[in-house]
Amino acid sequence: MTRSQPLKRFSRGIATAAVGAAFALGAASAQAEGTLRIAMTAADVPSTTGMPNNGYEGMRFLGYPIFEGLVLWDLSSADTLADIEPGLATSWTQSADDPTKWTFKLRQGVTFHDGSPFNADAAIWNLERYYNTDSPQFEPQGSAITRARNPNVKAYRKIDDFTLEITTDRPLSYFPYLLVYMLYSSPTQWEKVGKDWAEFAKAPAGTGPFKITDVKPRVSVSLDKNASYWDAARVPHVDKMILYPMPEATTRLAALRSGQVDWIEVPPPDAIPSLKSAGYDIVTNSYPHVWPWVFDMSPDSAFADVKVRQAANYCINRDDMVTLLNGVAEPSVGFFKKGTAKFGNPKNAYTYDPAKAKALLAEAGYGPDKPVKSKIMISTSGSGQMLPLPMNEFLQQTLAECNFEIDFEVVEWGTMLVAFRNEPTEATALNVDALNISLVSSDISQMARWFWSGNFTPKGSNWGHWKNEEYDAILAEIQTSTDPSGMEAKIARLNEIVVDEAPWLWIVHDLNPRAMSKDVKGFVSAQSWFQDFTPVTVK
């Protein structure tokens, strides 16, 4: 659906349909004792094979709670940036003789939900599932997602029952940070259900603190506590968690107020004051996440010209966008947050400066009689997208003041993700010049994922195919380094480059807002896109 007119009527239509769908659940959602009920922003239940779709929201809700990787995020603190910790591997080492080789000592005594053991054979089986198209267990969707996030796995082998070696295609000092996005499912359960991923999705088995017990596509998914979870300190405090896909913000709001759910992701900003006065908790925290437009650098895209990209960045009023969102976001003027050591000192300090934007466009050959005409793919909702329809309408109107004529291609979140995994010139991109997609900005591995020329789609996740020789050279130094000293200065220089070259339209960092009933206790809002549900209790 292509839209060039304001988006209000479209969003109201979605709201009406979604409200009806939500309340069709009716009495079936009555709360049981010890049950946590959450409304997600996803339009459908994320896939349940162990490598969920629906972006990182899928990982948050139907990834880490049920399935785990060799490396996990430590999500125990609200006060410090989340970092990695041992997961299904207790330790890892990079070979001094060959830095492409990593050895992982696997955790012993871990079982999948079906009772079968996790060991090196199970790990290899999953690696074959993702990286060997000829393996019987190859899963196309899970493979596409995993390879996009971690395209550098070259080989792997079992050393003994609890030792695994993985070889990368080049030295990657940050390789453990990539392994948090590779999850492990039970080979035994896959065999039991007839070697069929569709059947496995109905009765999946991972190693995590929750296990999936009921899947109703587009309606809900139920998770039960895994009482025998290997980490006794993280056995869930609730007996059950039920997840509902509700892409429309007003639907989630109505579900919370009616008592259908206990917790909603991304409450409507204009409802926050009334929610607070009614006794609901509004939980936010600063965390590494950014909401940009990712520009296409193809020659026929207007954004191939750096002056046009910089002009767009000078033409948006980030403070007004934060006001529109009722303070649940903060301005973004780079990949990392301004004021942090990793931000550096870029030449361009993007403020709301329409005059400068117009001057840059004039240098690029644009003006009132020749506006920059471009089409942007945006979603109706989705993982970390906040309120994309009104937010993009605001950008459309603001950019029009600087001689940008913006059109929209409005799609569902899943369609956006398919486009983002393919080249910008593919049919999946629907001839757009940019994608509005929220992305994690937690560490150097994510910088490499989004901006390194070695990660051009479809191999990796550099959708816009932006390339900068200095950036690639500094990143290569980081990848091959074994000395952490001086690393932060190099990372800051990378941020300076992406700010000044502006491969993205820097808009806002959201504050991970969620609203919940007073009955919900124990939640720690980690400085991460991902969260730990195990300490949560419900009266």
XYZ file of C-alpha atoms in Angstrom:
539
model
C 0.000 0.000 0.000
C 1.535 3.296 -1.064
C 0.679 6.432 0.856
C 1.655 10.006 0.216
C -1.167 11.598 2.213
C -1.095 11.965 6.016
C -1.493 8.657 7.790
C -4.222 9.436 10.353
C -7.084 7.727 8.544
C -4.983 4.634 7.909
C -4.002 4.311 11.578
C -7.602 4.797 12.743
C -8.729 1.989 10.445
C -6.112 -0.340 11.862
C -7.159 0.632 15.383
C -10.809 -0.225 14.805
C -10.028 -3.636 13.340
C -7.462 -4.501 15.985
C -9.679 -3.566 18.922
C -12.316 -5.959 17.663
C -9.777 -8.738 17.268
C -8.365 -8.211 20.737
C -11.682 -8.414 22.541
C -12.707 -11.448 20.505
C -10.328 -13.269 22.871
C -12.836 -12.445 25.606
C -13.217 -14.673 28.604
C -10.674 -17.156 27.290
C -7.954 -14.830 28.587
C -9.148 -14.905 32.192
C -6.147 -14.770 34.476
C -4.917 -17.878 36.254
C -2.938 -17.800 39.481
C 0.717 -16.967 38.883
C 0.167 -16.040 35.234
C 1.841 -13.073 33.539
C -0.027 -11.819 30.445
C 1.788 -9.507 28.032
C 0.622 -7.682 24.893
C 3.418 -7.482 22.315
C 3.614 -5.035 19.413
C 3.997 -7.911 16.932
C 1.209 -8.504 14.410
C 1.468 -12.271 14.862
C 2.944 -14.777 17.267
C 6.672 -14.960 16.429
C 7.778 -18.310 15.030
C 8.523 -20.991 17.640
C 11.215 -23.195 16.082
C 14.009 -21.695 18.154
C 14.987 -18.894 15.782
C 11.980 -16.573 15.998
C 10.970 -14.106 13.326
C 9.491 -10.662 14.106
C 12.932 -9.186 14.645
C 14.402 -8.680 18.074
C 10.937 -8.582 19.642
C 10.678 -12.207 18.598
C 14.014 -12.849 20.321
C 12.868 -11.020 23.441
C 9.661 -13.022 23.888
C 10.011 -16.324 22.006
C 13.770 -16.536 21.803
C 15.670 -16.196 25.051
C 12.902 -17.262 27.461
C 12.725 -20.687 25.769
C 15.902 -21.167 23.725
C 19.477 -20.206 24.534
C 22.847 -19.624 22.939
C 26.396 -20.434 23.918
C 26.581 -16.828 25.109
C 23.777 -14.900 26.834
C 23.032 -11.303 27.811
C 23.309 -10.460 31.509
C 19.958 -8.718 32.037
C 20.090 -8.490 35.820
C 20.755 -4.755 36.231
C 18.905 -1.557 35.353
C 21.907 0.609 36.213
C 24.595 -0.582 33.806
C 24.709 -1.377 30.100
C 23.957 -5.074 29.601
C 26.971 -7.174 28.672
C 27.461 -10.805 27.722
C 27.949 -13.737 30.094
C 28.363 -17.524 29.761
C 25.287 -19.404 28.602
C 25.325 -22.917 27.185
C 29.089 -22.460 27.071
C 30.876 -21.880 30.363
C 33.948 -20.325 28.731
C 35.540 -19.534 25.369
C 39.030 -18.813 24.063
C 40.381 -17.400 20.821
C 43.374 -19.262 19.428
C 46.613 -17.283 19.634
C 48.012 -19.172 16.629
C 44.908 -18.810 14.450
C 42.550 -16.011 15.608
C 39.770 -17.322 13.374
C 39.386 -20.350 15.690
C 37.335 -20.211 18.896
C 37.026 -23.033 21.427
C 33.931 -23.291 23.626
C 33.641 -25.383 26.767
C 30.000 -26.477 26.923
C 27.945 -26.499 30.105
C 27.385 -29.997 31.441
C 24.147 -31.231 32.974
C 21.869 -29.143 30.728
C 18.826 -30.820 29.205
C 16.311 -29.692 26.634
C 12.656 -29.458 27.658
C 12.092 -32.960 26.241
C 14.710 -34.387 28.615
C 17.416 -34.967 25.995
C 20.947 -33.692 26.740
C 22.603 -30.586 25.379
C 26.127 -31.465 24.240
C 28.519 -30.956 21.340
C 26.466 -33.225 19.066
C 23.350 -31.117 19.685
C 25.334 -27.944 19.069
C 26.736 -29.244 15.765
C 23.259 -30.387 14.708
C 21.975 -26.829 15.165
C 24.924 -25.303 13.328
C 24.177 -27.657 10.433
C 20.558 -26.521 10.604
C 21.654 -22.922 10.031
C 24.718 -23.210 7.806
C 24.421 -26.409 5.751
C 21.707 -26.227 3.117
C 22.127 -29.950 2.420
C 21.512 -31.091 5.992
C 18.213 -32.927 6.657
C 17.405 -30.436 9.429
C 18.103 -27.299 7.352
C 15.518 -24.629 8.195
C 15.305 -21.895 5.517
C 13.739 -19.154 7.643
C 15.875 -19.813 10.715
C 18.961 -19.997 8.526
C 18.194 -16.692 6.789
C 17.744 -14.916 10.119
C 20.862 -16.461 11.671
C 23.115 -15.874 8.685
C 22.033 -12.231 8.460
C 23.028 -11.730 12.091
C 26.126 -13.911 11.994
C 27.412 -14.386 8.431
C 30.997 -15.111 9.449
C 30.783 -18.747 10.563
C 33.006 -20.768 8.216
C 33.366 -24.159 9.914
C 32.716 -26.019 13.161
C 33.740 -29.319 14.712
C 33.270 -31.394 17.821
C 36.438 -31.827 19.879
C 34.790 -33.940 22.572
C 31.318 -34.304 24.069
C 31.538 -30.916 25.766
C 34.040 -29.007 23.660
C 33.176 -27.247 20.402
C 35.367 -25.360 17.931
C 33.940 -22.704 15.599
C 36.008 -21.123 12.809
C 35.162 -17.702 11.390
C 35.923 -16.507 7.873
C 38.193 -13.767 9.273
C 39.452 -12.747 12.713
C 36.614 -11.196 14.729
C 37.574 -9.978 18.190
C 33.894 -9.459 19.010
C 32.697 -12.889 17.810
C 31.166 -13.892 21.211
C 28.816 -10.906 20.911
C 27.442 -12.399 17.698
C 26.751 -15.757 19.326
C 24.005 -14.378 21.561
C 21.868 -14.364 18.406
C 22.318 -18.073 17.611
C 19.916 -20.266 19.603
C 19.772 -24.040 20.095
C 16.799 -26.400 19.737
C 16.404 -30.097 20.561
C 17.434 -32.535 17.783
C 15.591 -35.320 19.625
C 12.303 -33.411 19.633
C 12.677 -32.639 15.920
C 13.121 -36.358 15.255
C 10.165 -37.196 17.485
C 7.731 -34.945 15.584
C 8.667 -36.462 12.228
C 11.629 -34.308 11.196
C 9.289 -31.464 10.327
C 9.893 -27.886 11.484
C 6.199 -27.025 11.165
C 5.370 -29.835 13.570
C 8.284 -28.919 15.837
C 6.877 -25.374 16.079
C 3.726 -26.801 17.711
C 5.688 -28.593 20.449
C 9.175 -27.059 20.543
C 11.949 -27.815 23.019
C 14.793 -25.551 24.073
C 16.881 -25.289 27.230
C 15.530 -22.003 28.639
C 13.681 -21.077 31.851
C 10.289 -21.269 30.108
C 8.856 -23.933 27.805
C 6.204 -23.429 25.140
C 3.001 -25.349 25.863
C 0.373 -23.891 23.521
C 0.618 -21.985 20.240
C -2.387 -20.263 18.662
C -1.187 -18.402 15.542
C -2.212 -14.720 15.511
C -3.885 -15.165 18.911
C -1.478 -16.189 21.680
C 1.331 -18.420 22.857
C 1.555 -19.904 26.349
C 4.776 -20.575 28.232
C 5.106 -22.660 31.396
C 7.822 -22.448 34.030
C 10.713 -24.851 33.490
C 11.082 -25.980 37.110
C 14.209 -28.003 36.279
C 16.050 -25.132 34.556
C 19.827 -25.509 34.870
C 20.312 -22.131 36.589
C 18.410 -22.459 39.890
C 18.698 -18.704 40.505
C 16.665 -18.018 37.348
C 13.816 -20.500 37.665
C 10.761 -18.333 36.880
C 8.687 -16.952 39.741
C 5.463 -17.215 37.725
C 3.933 -20.517 36.692
C 2.854 -19.320 33.262
C 3.345 -16.486 30.784
C 0.863 -15.788 27.970
C 1.893 -13.559 25.059
C -0.609 -11.795 22.796
C 0.239 -10.108 19.472
C -1.420 -6.663 19.428
C 0.150 -4.373 16.821
C -2.156 -1.396 17.421
C -1.288 0.749 20.432
C -4.912 1.553 21.285
C -5.723 -2.155 21.325
C -2.950 -2.811 23.827
C -4.141 0.103 25.931
C -7.724 -1.197 26.007
C -6.498 -4.676 26.889
C -4.526 -3.329 29.859
C -7.347 -1.138 31.160
C -9.896 -3.942 30.869
C -7.694 -6.394 32.754
C -7.171 -8.672 29.769
C -3.392 -8.325 30.168
C -1.061 -7.269 32.963
C 1.615 -5.619 30.835
C 1.779 -3.873 27.470
C 4.720 -2.933 25.315
C 4.856 0.686 24.076
C 1.778 2.351 25.574
C 0.343 5.242 23.531
C 2.302 8.327 24.693
C -0.821 10.465 25.080
C -2.285 7.849 27.442
C 0.682 7.801 29.821
C -0.563 10.553 32.182
C -3.977 8.908 32.584
C -2.374 5.489 33.098
C -0.185 6.879 35.853
C -3.125 8.577 37.555
C -5.075 5.302 37.371
C -2.311 3.493 39.259
C -0.470 1.742 36.435
C 3.328 1.653 36.408
C 5.106 3.206 33.415
C 8.581 1.702 33.163
C 11.292 3.278 31.003
C 15.063 3.185 30.845
C 17.792 4.498 28.591
C 19.233 1.645 26.558
C 21.174 1.043 23.327
C 18.517 1.271 20.655
C 17.972 3.657 17.765
C 15.003 4.519 15.511
C 16.367 5.754 12.135
C 15.700 5.755 8.441
C 18.281 3.515 6.713
C 19.161 5.136 3.384
C 19.680 3.263 0.101
C 22.995 4.187 -1.525
C 22.068 2.928 -4.997
C 23.041 5.398 -7.758
C 19.410 6.222 -8.612
C 18.560 7.065 -4.998
C 18.662 10.746 -4.024
C 20.285 9.666 -0.768
C 23.386 8.476 -2.610
C 24.485 12.125 -2.255
C 25.954 12.804 1.191
C 24.730 16.416 1.079
C 21.138 15.218 0.712
C 21.584 12.848 3.655
C 23.097 15.587 5.795
C 20.334 18.006 4.757
C 17.686 15.545 5.924
C 19.459 15.268 9.269
C 19.451 19.051 9.688
C 15.772 19.296 8.764
C 14.112 17.259 11.521
C 13.059 18.645 14.874
C 14.042 15.893 17.276
C 12.876 17.791 20.342
C 9.382 18.098 18.903
C 9.438 14.372 18.101
C 10.247 13.657 21.766
C 7.340 15.912 22.765
C 5.070 14.005 20.363
C 6.125 10.823 22.181
C 5.446 12.364 25.606
C 9.069 12.012 26.656
C 9.510 8.262 26.110
C 12.384 8.857 23.672
C 15.480 11.028 23.441
C 17.024 12.738 20.401
C 19.443 10.721 18.293
C 22.277 12.398 16.411
C 24.424 9.310 15.904
C 24.665 5.572 16.395
C 25.800 5.931 19.997
C 24.272 8.435 22.364
C 25.666 11.946 22.544
C 27.648 12.503 25.726
C 29.062 8.983 25.881
C 32.729 8.227 25.233
C 31.813 6.222 22.129
C 30.112 9.208 20.501
C 33.366 11.058 19.736
C 33.448 14.527 18.164
C 31.889 14.470 14.694
C 32.098 17.556 12.478
C 28.342 17.691 12.045
C 26.281 18.498 15.135
C 22.766 17.908 13.844
C 20.268 20.417 15.166
C 16.988 21.619 13.704
C 18.378 24.028 11.076
C 16.121 24.275 7.990
C 18.253 27.041 6.494
C 21.358 24.858 6.548
C 19.351 21.944 5.166
C 18.105 24.043 2.253
C 21.623 25.311 1.553
C 23.002 21.753 1.425
C 20.177 20.705 -0.918
C 20.896 23.691 -3.146
C 24.526 22.559 -3.411
C 23.204 19.137 -4.420
C 20.990 20.660 -7.117
C 17.624 20.657 -5.323
C 15.252 23.449 -4.367
C 11.595 24.563 -4.342
C 11.241 23.846 -8.054
C 13.096 20.539 -7.788
C 12.334 18.865 -4.452
C 13.955 15.626 -3.321
C 11.338 13.015 -4.156
C 11.700 9.772 -2.252
C 9.669 6.860 -0.961
C 10.253 5.360 2.474
C 9.147 1.914 3.639
C 7.496 2.107 7.055
C 5.635 -0.473 9.112
C 2.261 -0.379 10.828
C 3.848 -1.614 14.063
C 6.536 -4.047 15.159
C 9.617 -4.645 17.254
C 10.753 -1.344 18.769
C 8.868 0.680 16.188
C 6.969 2.681 18.831
C 4.284 4.615 16.886
C 5.592 4.552 13.307
C 2.522 5.990 11.603
C 2.220 9.319 13.477
C 5.991 9.573 13.862
C 6.538 9.283 10.122
C 3.689 11.649 9.386
C 5.503 14.176 11.589
C 8.747 13.607 9.633
C 6.918 13.891 6.324
C 5.510 17.292 7.277
C 8.772 18.583 8.750
C 10.930 17.529 5.811
C 8.493 19.181 3.408
C 9.643 22.542 4.815
C 13.138 21.869 3.446
C 12.135 20.787 -0.072
C 11.781 17.052 0.569
C 8.721 15.384 -0.960
C 8.296 12.164 0.998
C 6.023 9.285 0.034
C 5.453 6.112 2.068
C 5.183 2.409 1.390
C 3.267 1.121 4.433
C 3.775 -2.588 5.132
C 3.487 -5.096 7.943
C 6.556 -5.698 10.096
C 7.256 -9.120 8.605
C 7.344 -7.637 5.098
C 9.795 -5.011 6.301
C 12.104 -7.674 7.743
C 12.115 -9.644 4.486
C 13.042 -6.473 2.599
C 15.772 -5.696 5.124
C 17.416 -9.090 4.585
C 17.638 -8.576 0.818
C 19.365 -6.071 -1.426
C 17.828 -2.589 -1.798
C 17.443 -3.189 -5.530
C 15.434 -6.412 -5.054
C 11.666 -6.525 -5.630
C 11.186 -7.028 -1.881
C 12.241 -3.382 -1.352
C 9.257 -2.149 -3.400
C 11.392 0.582 -5.009
C 11.899 2.546 -1.788
C 14.811 4.856 -1.014
C 14.995 4.088 2.704
C 13.628 1.782 5.386
C 12.388 3.005 8.763
C 13.470 0.163 11.044
C 14.488 0.251 14.708
C 17.883 -1.300 15.423
C 20.079 -2.245 18.358
C 23.155 -0.092 19.025
C 24.670 -2.032 21.924
C 28.257 -2.750 20.883
C 30.884 -2.862 18.147
C 29.462 -6.089 16.683
C 26.250 -4.209 15.880
C 28.190 -1.342 14.300
C 29.877 -3.898 12.075
C 26.578 -5.564 11.301
C 24.854 -2.409 10.052
C 27.744 -0.457 8.438
C 30.621 -2.747 7.398
C 30.843 -3.166 3.615
C 31.612 -6.860 4.213
C 28.058 -7.176 5.497
C 26.185 -5.990 2.408
C 22.839 -7.734 2.122
C 21.948 -10.493 1.480
C 25.130 -11.817 3.136
C 24.795 -9.508 6.146
C 22.662 -6.614 7.374
C 24.103 -3.505 5.674
C 20.884 -2.960 3.714
C 21.795 0.428 2.247
C 25.144 -0.886 0.924
C 26.952 2.088 2.421
C 30.737 1.857 2.175
C 33.505 4.008 3.603
C 37.154 3.013 3.243
C 38.314 4.643 6.477
C 35.486 2.988 8.387
C 36.357 -0.442 6.974
C 40.058 0.034 7.722
C 39.465 0.990 11.369
C 36.977 -1.839 11.797
C 39.578 -4.287 10.429
C 42.005 -3.066 13.112
C 39.366 -3.720 15.770
C 38.512 -7.142 14.360
C 42.097 -8.344 14.456
C 43.052 -6.686 17.744
C 43.761 -8.664 20.902
C 44.588 -5.537 22.934
C 41.609 -3.658 24.422
C 43.635 -0.480 24.979
C 42.763 2.170 22.445
C 39.646 0.279 21.378
C 37.218 2.908 22.657
C 38.933 5.684 20.693
C 38.654 3.614 17.514
C 34.978 2.921 18.136
C 34.393 6.644 18.719
C 36.055 7.382 15.385
C 33.678 4.936 13.692
C 30.744 6.816 15.205
C 32.169 10.135 13.990
C 32.320 8.747 10.457
C 28.734 7.471 10.428
C 27.468 10.749 11.904
C 29.208 12.865 9.265
C 28.549 10.510 6.350
C 24.951 10.035 7.533
C 24.068 6.643 6.024
C 21.027 6.900 8.300
C 18.593 9.636 9.240
C 19.274 9.926 12.972
C 15.928 10.503 14.676
C 15.458 9.203 18.240
C 16.598 6.633 20.763
C 13.508 5.228 22.444
C 13.353 4.608 26.197
C 11.866 1.104 26.019
C 8.495 2.133 27.488
C 6.017 -0.383 28.877
C 2.966 -0.082 31.100
C 1.961 -2.659 33.682
C -0.507 -3.350 36.422
C 0.443 -2.708 40.045
C 0.097 -6.476 40.496
C 3.309 -6.980 38.506
C 6.385 -6.934 40.751
C 10.075 -7.740 40.465
C 10.723 -6.593 36.895
C 14.190 -5.142 36.248
C 14.269 -2.903 33.163
C 17.682 -3.888 31.809
C 19.668 -1.500 29.640
C 19.078 -3.811 26.705
C 16.494 -4.469 24.049
C 16.119 -7.901 25.669
C 14.634 -8.496 29.121
C 14.558 -11.204 31.796
C 11.075 -12.328 32.836
C 12.199 -14.865 35.436
C 12.173 -12.511 38.485
C 8.673 -11.186 37.746
C 5.770 -12.029 40.048
C 2.048 -11.404 39.632
C -0.417 -11.248 42.527
